[in-house]
mmCIF file of C-alpha atoms in Angstrom:
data_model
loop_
_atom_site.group_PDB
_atom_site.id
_atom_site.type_symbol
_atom_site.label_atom_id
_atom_site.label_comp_id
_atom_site.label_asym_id
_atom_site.label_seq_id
_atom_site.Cartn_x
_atom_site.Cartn_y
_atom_site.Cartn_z
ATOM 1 C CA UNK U 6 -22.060 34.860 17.755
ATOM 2 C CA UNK U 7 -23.507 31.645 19.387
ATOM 3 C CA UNK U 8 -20.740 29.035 19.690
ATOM 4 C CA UNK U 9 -21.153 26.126 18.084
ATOM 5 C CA UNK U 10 -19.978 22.802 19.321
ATOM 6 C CA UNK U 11 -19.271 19.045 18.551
ATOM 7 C CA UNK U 12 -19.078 15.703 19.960
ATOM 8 C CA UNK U 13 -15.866 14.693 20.441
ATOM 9 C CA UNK U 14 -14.523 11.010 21.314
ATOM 10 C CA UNK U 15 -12.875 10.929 25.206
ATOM 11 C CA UNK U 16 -10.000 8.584 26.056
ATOM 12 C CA UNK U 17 -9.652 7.743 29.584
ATOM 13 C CA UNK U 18 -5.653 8.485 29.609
ATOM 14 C CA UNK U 19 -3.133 5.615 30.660
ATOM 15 C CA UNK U 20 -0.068 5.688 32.632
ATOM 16 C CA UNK U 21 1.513 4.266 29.991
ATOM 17 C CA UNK U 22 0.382 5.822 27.051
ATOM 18 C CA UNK U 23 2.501 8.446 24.847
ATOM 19 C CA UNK U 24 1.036 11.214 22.441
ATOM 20 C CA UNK U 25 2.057 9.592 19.878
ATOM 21 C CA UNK U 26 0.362 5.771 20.800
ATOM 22 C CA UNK U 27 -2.787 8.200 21.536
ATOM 23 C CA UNK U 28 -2.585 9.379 18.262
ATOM 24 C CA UNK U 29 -1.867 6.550 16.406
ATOM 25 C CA UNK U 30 -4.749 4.871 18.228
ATOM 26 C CA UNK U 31 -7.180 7.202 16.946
ATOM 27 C CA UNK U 32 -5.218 8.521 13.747
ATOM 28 C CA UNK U 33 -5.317 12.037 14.580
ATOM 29 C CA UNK U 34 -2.184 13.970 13.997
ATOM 30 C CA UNK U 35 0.625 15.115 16.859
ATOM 31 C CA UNK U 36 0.173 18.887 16.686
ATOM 32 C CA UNK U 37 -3.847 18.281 16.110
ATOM 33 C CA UNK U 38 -3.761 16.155 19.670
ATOM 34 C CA UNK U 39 -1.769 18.595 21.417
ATOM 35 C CA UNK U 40 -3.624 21.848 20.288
ATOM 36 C CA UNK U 41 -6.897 19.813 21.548
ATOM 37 C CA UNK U 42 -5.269 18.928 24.822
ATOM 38 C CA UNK U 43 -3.233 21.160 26.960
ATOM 39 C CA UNK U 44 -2.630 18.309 29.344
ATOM 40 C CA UNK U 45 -0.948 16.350 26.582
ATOM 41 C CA UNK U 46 2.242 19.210 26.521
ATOM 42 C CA UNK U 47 4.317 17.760 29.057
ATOM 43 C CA UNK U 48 4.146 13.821 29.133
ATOM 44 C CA UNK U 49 5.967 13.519 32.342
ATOM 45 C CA UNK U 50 2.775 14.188 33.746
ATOM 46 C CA UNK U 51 0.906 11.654 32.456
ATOM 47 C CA UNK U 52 1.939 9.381 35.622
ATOM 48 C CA UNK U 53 -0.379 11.817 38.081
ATOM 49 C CA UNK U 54 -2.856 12.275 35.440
ATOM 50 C CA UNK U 55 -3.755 8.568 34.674
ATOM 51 C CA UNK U 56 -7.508 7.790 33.541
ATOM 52 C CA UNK U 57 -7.732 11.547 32.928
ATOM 53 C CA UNK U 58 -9.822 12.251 30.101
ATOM 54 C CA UNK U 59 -8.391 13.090 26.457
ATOM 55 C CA UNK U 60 -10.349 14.264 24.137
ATOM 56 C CA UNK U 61 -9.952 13.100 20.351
ATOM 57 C CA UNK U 62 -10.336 15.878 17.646
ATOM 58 C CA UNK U 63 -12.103 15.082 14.415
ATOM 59 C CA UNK U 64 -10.175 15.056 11.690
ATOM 60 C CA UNK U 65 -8.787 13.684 8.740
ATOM 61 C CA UNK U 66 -6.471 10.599 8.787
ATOM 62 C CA UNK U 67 -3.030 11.417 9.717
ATOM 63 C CA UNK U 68 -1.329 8.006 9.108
ATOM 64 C CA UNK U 69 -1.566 5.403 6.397
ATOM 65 C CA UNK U 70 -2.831 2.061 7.604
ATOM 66 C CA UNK U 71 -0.114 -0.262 6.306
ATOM 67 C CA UNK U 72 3.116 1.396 6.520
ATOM 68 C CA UNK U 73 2.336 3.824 9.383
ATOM 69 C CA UNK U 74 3.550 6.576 7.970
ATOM 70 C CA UNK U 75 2.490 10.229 7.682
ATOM 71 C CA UNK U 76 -0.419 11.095 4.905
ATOM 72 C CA UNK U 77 0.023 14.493 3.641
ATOM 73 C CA UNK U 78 -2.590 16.629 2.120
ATOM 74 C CA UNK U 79 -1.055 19.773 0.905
ATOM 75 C CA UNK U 80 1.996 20.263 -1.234
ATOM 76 C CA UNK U 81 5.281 22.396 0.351
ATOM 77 C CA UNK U 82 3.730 25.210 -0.934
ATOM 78 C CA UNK U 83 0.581 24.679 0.855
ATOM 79 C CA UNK U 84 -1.376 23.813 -2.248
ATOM 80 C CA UNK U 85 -3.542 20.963 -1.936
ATOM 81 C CA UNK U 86 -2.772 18.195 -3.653
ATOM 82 C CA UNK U 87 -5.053 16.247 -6.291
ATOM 83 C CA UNK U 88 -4.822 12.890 -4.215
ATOM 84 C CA UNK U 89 -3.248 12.488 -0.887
ATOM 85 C CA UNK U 90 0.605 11.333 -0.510
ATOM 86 C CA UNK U 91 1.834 8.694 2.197
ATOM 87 C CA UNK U 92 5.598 10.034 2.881
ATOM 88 C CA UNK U 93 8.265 7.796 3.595
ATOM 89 C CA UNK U 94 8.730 9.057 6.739
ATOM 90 C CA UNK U 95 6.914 10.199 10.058
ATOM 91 C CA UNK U 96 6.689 13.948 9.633
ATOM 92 C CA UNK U 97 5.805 16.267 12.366
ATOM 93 C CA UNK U 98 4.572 19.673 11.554
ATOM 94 C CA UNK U 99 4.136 21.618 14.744
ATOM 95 C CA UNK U 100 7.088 23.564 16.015
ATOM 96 C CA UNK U 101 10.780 22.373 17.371
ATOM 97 C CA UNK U 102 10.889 21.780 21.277
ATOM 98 C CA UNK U 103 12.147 19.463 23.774
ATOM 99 C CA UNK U 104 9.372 17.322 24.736
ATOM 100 C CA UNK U 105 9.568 15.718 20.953
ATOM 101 C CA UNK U 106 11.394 12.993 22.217
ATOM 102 C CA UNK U 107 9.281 12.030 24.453
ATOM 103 C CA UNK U 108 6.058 12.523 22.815
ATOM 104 C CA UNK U 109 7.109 10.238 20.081
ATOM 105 C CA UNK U 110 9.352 8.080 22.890
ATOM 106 C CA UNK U 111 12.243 8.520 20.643
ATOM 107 C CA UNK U 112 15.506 9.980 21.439
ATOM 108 C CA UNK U 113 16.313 13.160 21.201
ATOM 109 C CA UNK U 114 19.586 12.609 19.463
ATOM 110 C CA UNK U 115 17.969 10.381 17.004
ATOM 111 C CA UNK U 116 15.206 13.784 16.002
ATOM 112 C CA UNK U 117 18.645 15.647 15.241
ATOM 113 C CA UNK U 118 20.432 13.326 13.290
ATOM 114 C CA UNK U 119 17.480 12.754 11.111
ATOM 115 C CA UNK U 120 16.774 16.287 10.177
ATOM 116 C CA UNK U 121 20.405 16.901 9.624
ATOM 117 C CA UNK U 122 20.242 17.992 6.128
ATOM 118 C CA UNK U 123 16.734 19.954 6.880
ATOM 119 C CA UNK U 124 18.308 23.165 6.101
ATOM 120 C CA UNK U 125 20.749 24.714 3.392
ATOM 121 C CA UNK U 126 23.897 26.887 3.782
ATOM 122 C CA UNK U 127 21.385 29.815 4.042
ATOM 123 C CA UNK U 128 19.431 28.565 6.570
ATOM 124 C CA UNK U 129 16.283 27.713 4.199
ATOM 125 C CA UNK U 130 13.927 24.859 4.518
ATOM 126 C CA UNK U 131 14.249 21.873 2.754
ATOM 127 C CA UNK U 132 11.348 20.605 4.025
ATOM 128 C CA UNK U 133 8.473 21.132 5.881
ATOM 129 C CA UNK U 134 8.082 19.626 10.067
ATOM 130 C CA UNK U 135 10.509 17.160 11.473
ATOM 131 C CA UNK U 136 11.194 13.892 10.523
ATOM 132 C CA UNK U 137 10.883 11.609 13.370
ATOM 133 C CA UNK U 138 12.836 8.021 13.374
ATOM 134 C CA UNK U 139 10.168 5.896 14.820
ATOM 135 C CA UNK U 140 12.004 2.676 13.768
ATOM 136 C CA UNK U 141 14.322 2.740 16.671
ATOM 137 C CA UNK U 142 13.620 1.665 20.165
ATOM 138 C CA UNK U 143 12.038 3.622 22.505
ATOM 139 C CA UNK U 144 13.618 5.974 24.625
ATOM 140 C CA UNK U 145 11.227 6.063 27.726
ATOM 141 C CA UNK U 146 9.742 3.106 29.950
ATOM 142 C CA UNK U 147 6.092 3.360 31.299
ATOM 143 C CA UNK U 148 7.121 5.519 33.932
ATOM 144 C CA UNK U 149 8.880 8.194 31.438
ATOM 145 C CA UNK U 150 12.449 6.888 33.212
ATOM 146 C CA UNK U 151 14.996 6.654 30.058
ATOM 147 C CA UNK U 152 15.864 3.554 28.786
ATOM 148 C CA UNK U 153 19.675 2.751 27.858
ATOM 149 C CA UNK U 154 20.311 0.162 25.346
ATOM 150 C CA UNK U 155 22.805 -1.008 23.158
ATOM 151 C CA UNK U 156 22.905 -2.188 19.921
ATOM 152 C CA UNK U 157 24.604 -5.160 17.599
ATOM 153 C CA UNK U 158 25.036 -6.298 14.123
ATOM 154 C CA UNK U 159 23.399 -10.020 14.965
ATOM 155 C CA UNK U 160 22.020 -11.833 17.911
ATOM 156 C CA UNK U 161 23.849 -12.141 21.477
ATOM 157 C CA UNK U 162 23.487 -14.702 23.876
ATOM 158 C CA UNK U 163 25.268 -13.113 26.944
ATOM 159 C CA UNK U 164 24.903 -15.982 28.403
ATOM 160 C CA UNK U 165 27.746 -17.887 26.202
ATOM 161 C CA UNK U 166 31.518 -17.558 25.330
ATOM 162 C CA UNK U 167 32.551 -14.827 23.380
ATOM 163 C CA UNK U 168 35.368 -16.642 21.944
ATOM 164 C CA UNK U 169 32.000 -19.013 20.588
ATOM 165 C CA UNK U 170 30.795 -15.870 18.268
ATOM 166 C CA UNK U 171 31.940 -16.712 14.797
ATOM 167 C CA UNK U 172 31.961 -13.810 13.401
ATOM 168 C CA UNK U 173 32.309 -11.682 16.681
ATOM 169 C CA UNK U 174 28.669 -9.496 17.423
ATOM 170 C CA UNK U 175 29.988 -5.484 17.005
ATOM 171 C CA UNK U 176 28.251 -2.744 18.542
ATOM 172 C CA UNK U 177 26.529 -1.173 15.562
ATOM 173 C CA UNK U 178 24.321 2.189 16.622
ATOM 174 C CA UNK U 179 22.196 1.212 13.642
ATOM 175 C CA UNK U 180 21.809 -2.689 14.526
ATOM 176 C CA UNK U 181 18.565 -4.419 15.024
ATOM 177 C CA UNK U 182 19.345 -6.615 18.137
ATOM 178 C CA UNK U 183 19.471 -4.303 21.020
ATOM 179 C CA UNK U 184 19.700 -5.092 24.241
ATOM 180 C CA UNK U 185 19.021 -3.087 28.211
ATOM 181 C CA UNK U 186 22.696 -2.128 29.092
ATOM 182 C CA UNK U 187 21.200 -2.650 32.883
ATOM 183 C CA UNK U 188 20.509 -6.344 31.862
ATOM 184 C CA UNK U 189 21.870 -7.411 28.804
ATOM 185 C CA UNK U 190 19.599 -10.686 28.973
ATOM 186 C CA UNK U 191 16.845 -8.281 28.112
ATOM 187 C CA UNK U 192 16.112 -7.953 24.927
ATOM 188 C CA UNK U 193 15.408 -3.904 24.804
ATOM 189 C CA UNK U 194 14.224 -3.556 20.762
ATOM 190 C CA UNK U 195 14.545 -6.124 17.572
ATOM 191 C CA UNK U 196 13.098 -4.684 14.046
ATOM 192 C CA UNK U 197 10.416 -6.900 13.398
ATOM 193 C CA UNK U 198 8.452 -4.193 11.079
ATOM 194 C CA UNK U 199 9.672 -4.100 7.417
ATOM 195 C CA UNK U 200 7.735 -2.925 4.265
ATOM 196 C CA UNK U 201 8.466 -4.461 0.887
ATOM 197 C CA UNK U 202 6.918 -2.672 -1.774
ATOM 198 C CA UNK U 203 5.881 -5.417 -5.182
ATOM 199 C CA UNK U 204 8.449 -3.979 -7.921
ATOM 200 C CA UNK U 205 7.327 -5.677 -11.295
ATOM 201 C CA UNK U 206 8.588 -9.325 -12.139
ATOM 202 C CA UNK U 207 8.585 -10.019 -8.220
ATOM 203 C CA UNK U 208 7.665 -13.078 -7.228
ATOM 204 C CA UNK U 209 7.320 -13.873 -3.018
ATOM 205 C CA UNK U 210 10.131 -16.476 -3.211
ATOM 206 C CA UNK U 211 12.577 -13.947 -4.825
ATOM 207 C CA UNK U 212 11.116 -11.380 -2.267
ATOM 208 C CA UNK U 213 11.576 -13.926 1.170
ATOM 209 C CA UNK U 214 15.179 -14.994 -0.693
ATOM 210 C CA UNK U 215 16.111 -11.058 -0.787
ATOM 211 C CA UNK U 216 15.369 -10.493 3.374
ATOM 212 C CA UNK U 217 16.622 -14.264 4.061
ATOM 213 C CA UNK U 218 13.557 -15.602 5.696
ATOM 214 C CA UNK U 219 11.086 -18.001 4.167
ATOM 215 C CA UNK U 220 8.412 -17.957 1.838
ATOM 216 C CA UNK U 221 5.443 -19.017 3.787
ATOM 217 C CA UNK U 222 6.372 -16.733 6.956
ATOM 218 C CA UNK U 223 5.697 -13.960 4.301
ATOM 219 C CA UNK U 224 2.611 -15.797 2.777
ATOM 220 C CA UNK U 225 0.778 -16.111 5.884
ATOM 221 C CA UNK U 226 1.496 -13.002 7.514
ATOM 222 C CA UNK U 227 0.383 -11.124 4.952
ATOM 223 C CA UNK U 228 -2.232 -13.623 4.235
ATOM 224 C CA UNK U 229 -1.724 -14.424 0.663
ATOM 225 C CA UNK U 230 -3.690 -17.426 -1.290
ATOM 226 C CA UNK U 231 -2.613 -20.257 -2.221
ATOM 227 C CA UNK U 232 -0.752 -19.377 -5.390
ATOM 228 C CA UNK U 233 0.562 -16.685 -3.914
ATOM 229 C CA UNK U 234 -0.238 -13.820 -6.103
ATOM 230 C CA UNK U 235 0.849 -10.286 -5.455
ATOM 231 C CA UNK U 236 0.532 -7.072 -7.136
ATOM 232 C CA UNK U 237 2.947 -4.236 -8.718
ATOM 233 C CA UNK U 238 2.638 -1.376 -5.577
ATOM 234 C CA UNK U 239 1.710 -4.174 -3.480
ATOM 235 C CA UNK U 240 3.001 -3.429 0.321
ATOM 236 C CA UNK U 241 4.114 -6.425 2.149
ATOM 237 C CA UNK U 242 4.905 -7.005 5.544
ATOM 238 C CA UNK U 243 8.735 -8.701 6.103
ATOM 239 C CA UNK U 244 8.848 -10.568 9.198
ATOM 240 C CA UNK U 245 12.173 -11.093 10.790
ATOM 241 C CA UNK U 246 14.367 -13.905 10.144
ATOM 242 C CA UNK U 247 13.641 -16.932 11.511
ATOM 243 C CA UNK U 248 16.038 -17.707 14.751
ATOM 244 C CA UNK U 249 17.285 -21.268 15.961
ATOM 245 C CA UNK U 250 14.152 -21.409 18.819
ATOM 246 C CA UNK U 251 11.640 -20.495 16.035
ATOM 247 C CA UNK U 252 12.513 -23.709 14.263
ATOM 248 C CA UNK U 253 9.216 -25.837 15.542
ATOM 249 C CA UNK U 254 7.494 -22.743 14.146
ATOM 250 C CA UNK U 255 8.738 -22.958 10.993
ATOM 251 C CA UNK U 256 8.209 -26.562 10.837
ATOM 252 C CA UNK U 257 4.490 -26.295 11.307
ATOM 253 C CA UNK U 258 4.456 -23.416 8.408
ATOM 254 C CA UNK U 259 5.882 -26.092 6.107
ATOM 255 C CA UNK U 260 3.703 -28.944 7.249
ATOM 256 C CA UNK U 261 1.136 -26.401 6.735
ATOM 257 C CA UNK U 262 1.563 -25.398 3.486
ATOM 258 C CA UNK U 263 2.524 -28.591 2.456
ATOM 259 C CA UNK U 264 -1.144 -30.270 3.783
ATOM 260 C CA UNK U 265 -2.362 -27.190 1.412
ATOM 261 C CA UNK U 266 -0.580 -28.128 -1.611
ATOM 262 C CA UNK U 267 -1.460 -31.856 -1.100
ATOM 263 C CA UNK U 268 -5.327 -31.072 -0.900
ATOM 264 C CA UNK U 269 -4.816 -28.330 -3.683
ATOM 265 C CA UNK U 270 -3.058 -31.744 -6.177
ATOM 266 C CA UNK U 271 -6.117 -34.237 -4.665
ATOM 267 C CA UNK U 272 -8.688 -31.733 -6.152
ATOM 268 C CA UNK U 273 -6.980 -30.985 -9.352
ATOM 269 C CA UNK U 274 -6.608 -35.225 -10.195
ATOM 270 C CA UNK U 275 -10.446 -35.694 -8.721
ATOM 271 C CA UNK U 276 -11.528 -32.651 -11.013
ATOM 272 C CA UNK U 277 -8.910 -34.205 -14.086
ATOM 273 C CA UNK U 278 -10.754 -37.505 -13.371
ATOM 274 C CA UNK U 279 -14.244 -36.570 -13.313
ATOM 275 C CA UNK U 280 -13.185 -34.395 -16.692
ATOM 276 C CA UNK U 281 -12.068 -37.601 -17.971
ATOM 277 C CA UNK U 282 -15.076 -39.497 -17.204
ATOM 278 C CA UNK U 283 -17.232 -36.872 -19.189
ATOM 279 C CA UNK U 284 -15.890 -37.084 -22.043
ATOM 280 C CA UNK U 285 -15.780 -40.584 -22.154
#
C-alpha cells in the first residue's frame, strides 16, 4: 500500500515555548502534539533545540476560544456525543508521567492535588485523563529552571511596614498575589483571568458589584454597547480589581463613558426635538 501523506503546518520552535503554549497556539491537543513530535517528550530540551521545526497535526479543536478550556467530543464511554462539551477544566488524556508538569509549566504537586478524588476505594476511574490546574502560576522560567513563589490573601508592598498592613497579608497557597521568594518585589503571578457566566436576571452592575471592580472595566473589556446588554449563557471576562496606581485608569473609563452617555442624551433631545417639530 502506497502511503499517503499531508501537508502539515511547521513551527520554528522557541526557547521559550512549552507544549502546552504550542498547543494552545495552534489548538491541537497535548497527547495529539506529542504523538506528532518525538522531540516535544522531554521539554528540557527545548533550550538546544530552539528554531527546530514542529510540526502541527490537523485536527479538530482541542480548546474552547473563550474560556480556554478542554472541548470534548466523546462521552466516558467513548460514545460520541450529539454536540461537543467545553469541560470546566483542562483535561489531559494521554497517560500519567513526570514531564506533565512541565509540559503544561505547572507544578507537579498542583497535577496531584487536583486529581485527588480521580479514583474510588477500588481503584476505578472517576474520570477520564488528568485534570490540569492551569490557573496557577507557572512552575518553570524560559530556561526550564523552577520558579519558587509565594502566595497571599491581598497585595504586598515589601517595601513598607508590616505593622502598616491593616488587616495583616497571610500566606494563603490558594491566594492570587504571588510573589518570587528570590525577590519578593517581583510580582511572580496575579489572577487576572476570570469567567462569569450571564445567570438570568443579571445585569453587568450586579455582576462588577459581585467581583468588586467596576462596571465599565467589564463593559469595555468585553466590549459591550452602550446599554450594556448581555445574554443568559453569556461568558464574560472579569478583570481584576482595580488597585490604588490604576486610579488615572479608571478615571479615563468614567470620563469615557460619561462623554458616551452625554452624546447618547444630545441625540435622544435633537431626535425628541426634531419629533416635536413634525408634528407640529
Amino acid at each position: 500500500i502506497e502511503p499517503t501523506y499531508s501537508l502539515m503546518q511547521v513551527y520554528a520552535l522557541q526557547a521559550s515555548d512549552t507544549v502546552y503554549s504550542i498547543s494552545k497556539k495552534f489548538n491541537v491537543c497535548l497527547n495529539d502534539l506529542i504523538h506528532t513530535n518525538w522531540v516535544l517528550r522531554h521539554r528540557s530540551l527545548f533550550v538546544d533545540l530552539e528554531k527546530h521545526p514542529i510540526f502541527i497535526p490537523q485536527t479538530q479543536p482541542c480548546y474552547d476560544s473563550v474560556t480556554g478550556m478542554s472541548i470534548i467530543y466523546k462521552d466516558d464511554d467513548g460514545n460520541l456525543l450529539p454536540t461537543p462539551r467545553v469541560l470546566e477544566h483542562l483535561i489531559y488524556y494521554g497517560g500519567w508521567n513526570t514531564d506533565l508538569a512541565e509540559y503544561f509549566n505547572v507544578c507537579i504537586n498542583r497535577i496531584v492535588d487536583a486529581n485527588a478524588s480521580k479514583y474510588d476505594e477500588k481503584g476505578n476511574a472517576n474520570y477520564l485523563g488528568f485534570i490540569i490546574p492551569i490557573d496557577r502560576p507557572p512552575c518553570y522560567d524560559e530556561n526550564n529552571n523552577q520558579i519558587f513563589y509565594i502566595c497571599y490573601n491581598q497585595p504586598v508592598d515589601f517595601e513598607a511596614q508590616y505593622s502598616l498592613f491593616n488587616p495583616m497579608p497571610s500566606v494563603d497557597i490558594n491566594g492570587v498575589y504571588c510573589y518570587d521568594i528570590k525577590d519578593p518585589k517581583i510580582i511572580a503571578w496575579n489572577q487576572n483571568k476570570r469567567i462569569h457566566r450571564v445567570e438570568y436576571g443579571e445585569t453587568v452592575m450586579g455582576i462588577a458589584h459581585k467581583y468588586d471592580v467596576p462596571y465599565p472595566l467589564i463593559s469595555v473589556i468585553n466590549g459591550l454597547d452602550i446599554n450594556n446588554t448581555i445574554r443568559v449563557g453569556q461568558e464574560l471576562k472579569i478583570p481584576t480589581p482595580v488597585q490604588a496606581g490604576d486610579a488615572w485608569w479608571l478615571a479615563i473609563l468614567w470620563a469615557f463613558w460619561g462623554g458616551v452617555i452625554i452624546v447618547f442624551i444630545r441625540n435622544v433631545r435633537s431626535y425628541l426635538r426634531q419629533e416635536k417639530g413634525t408634528d407640529k
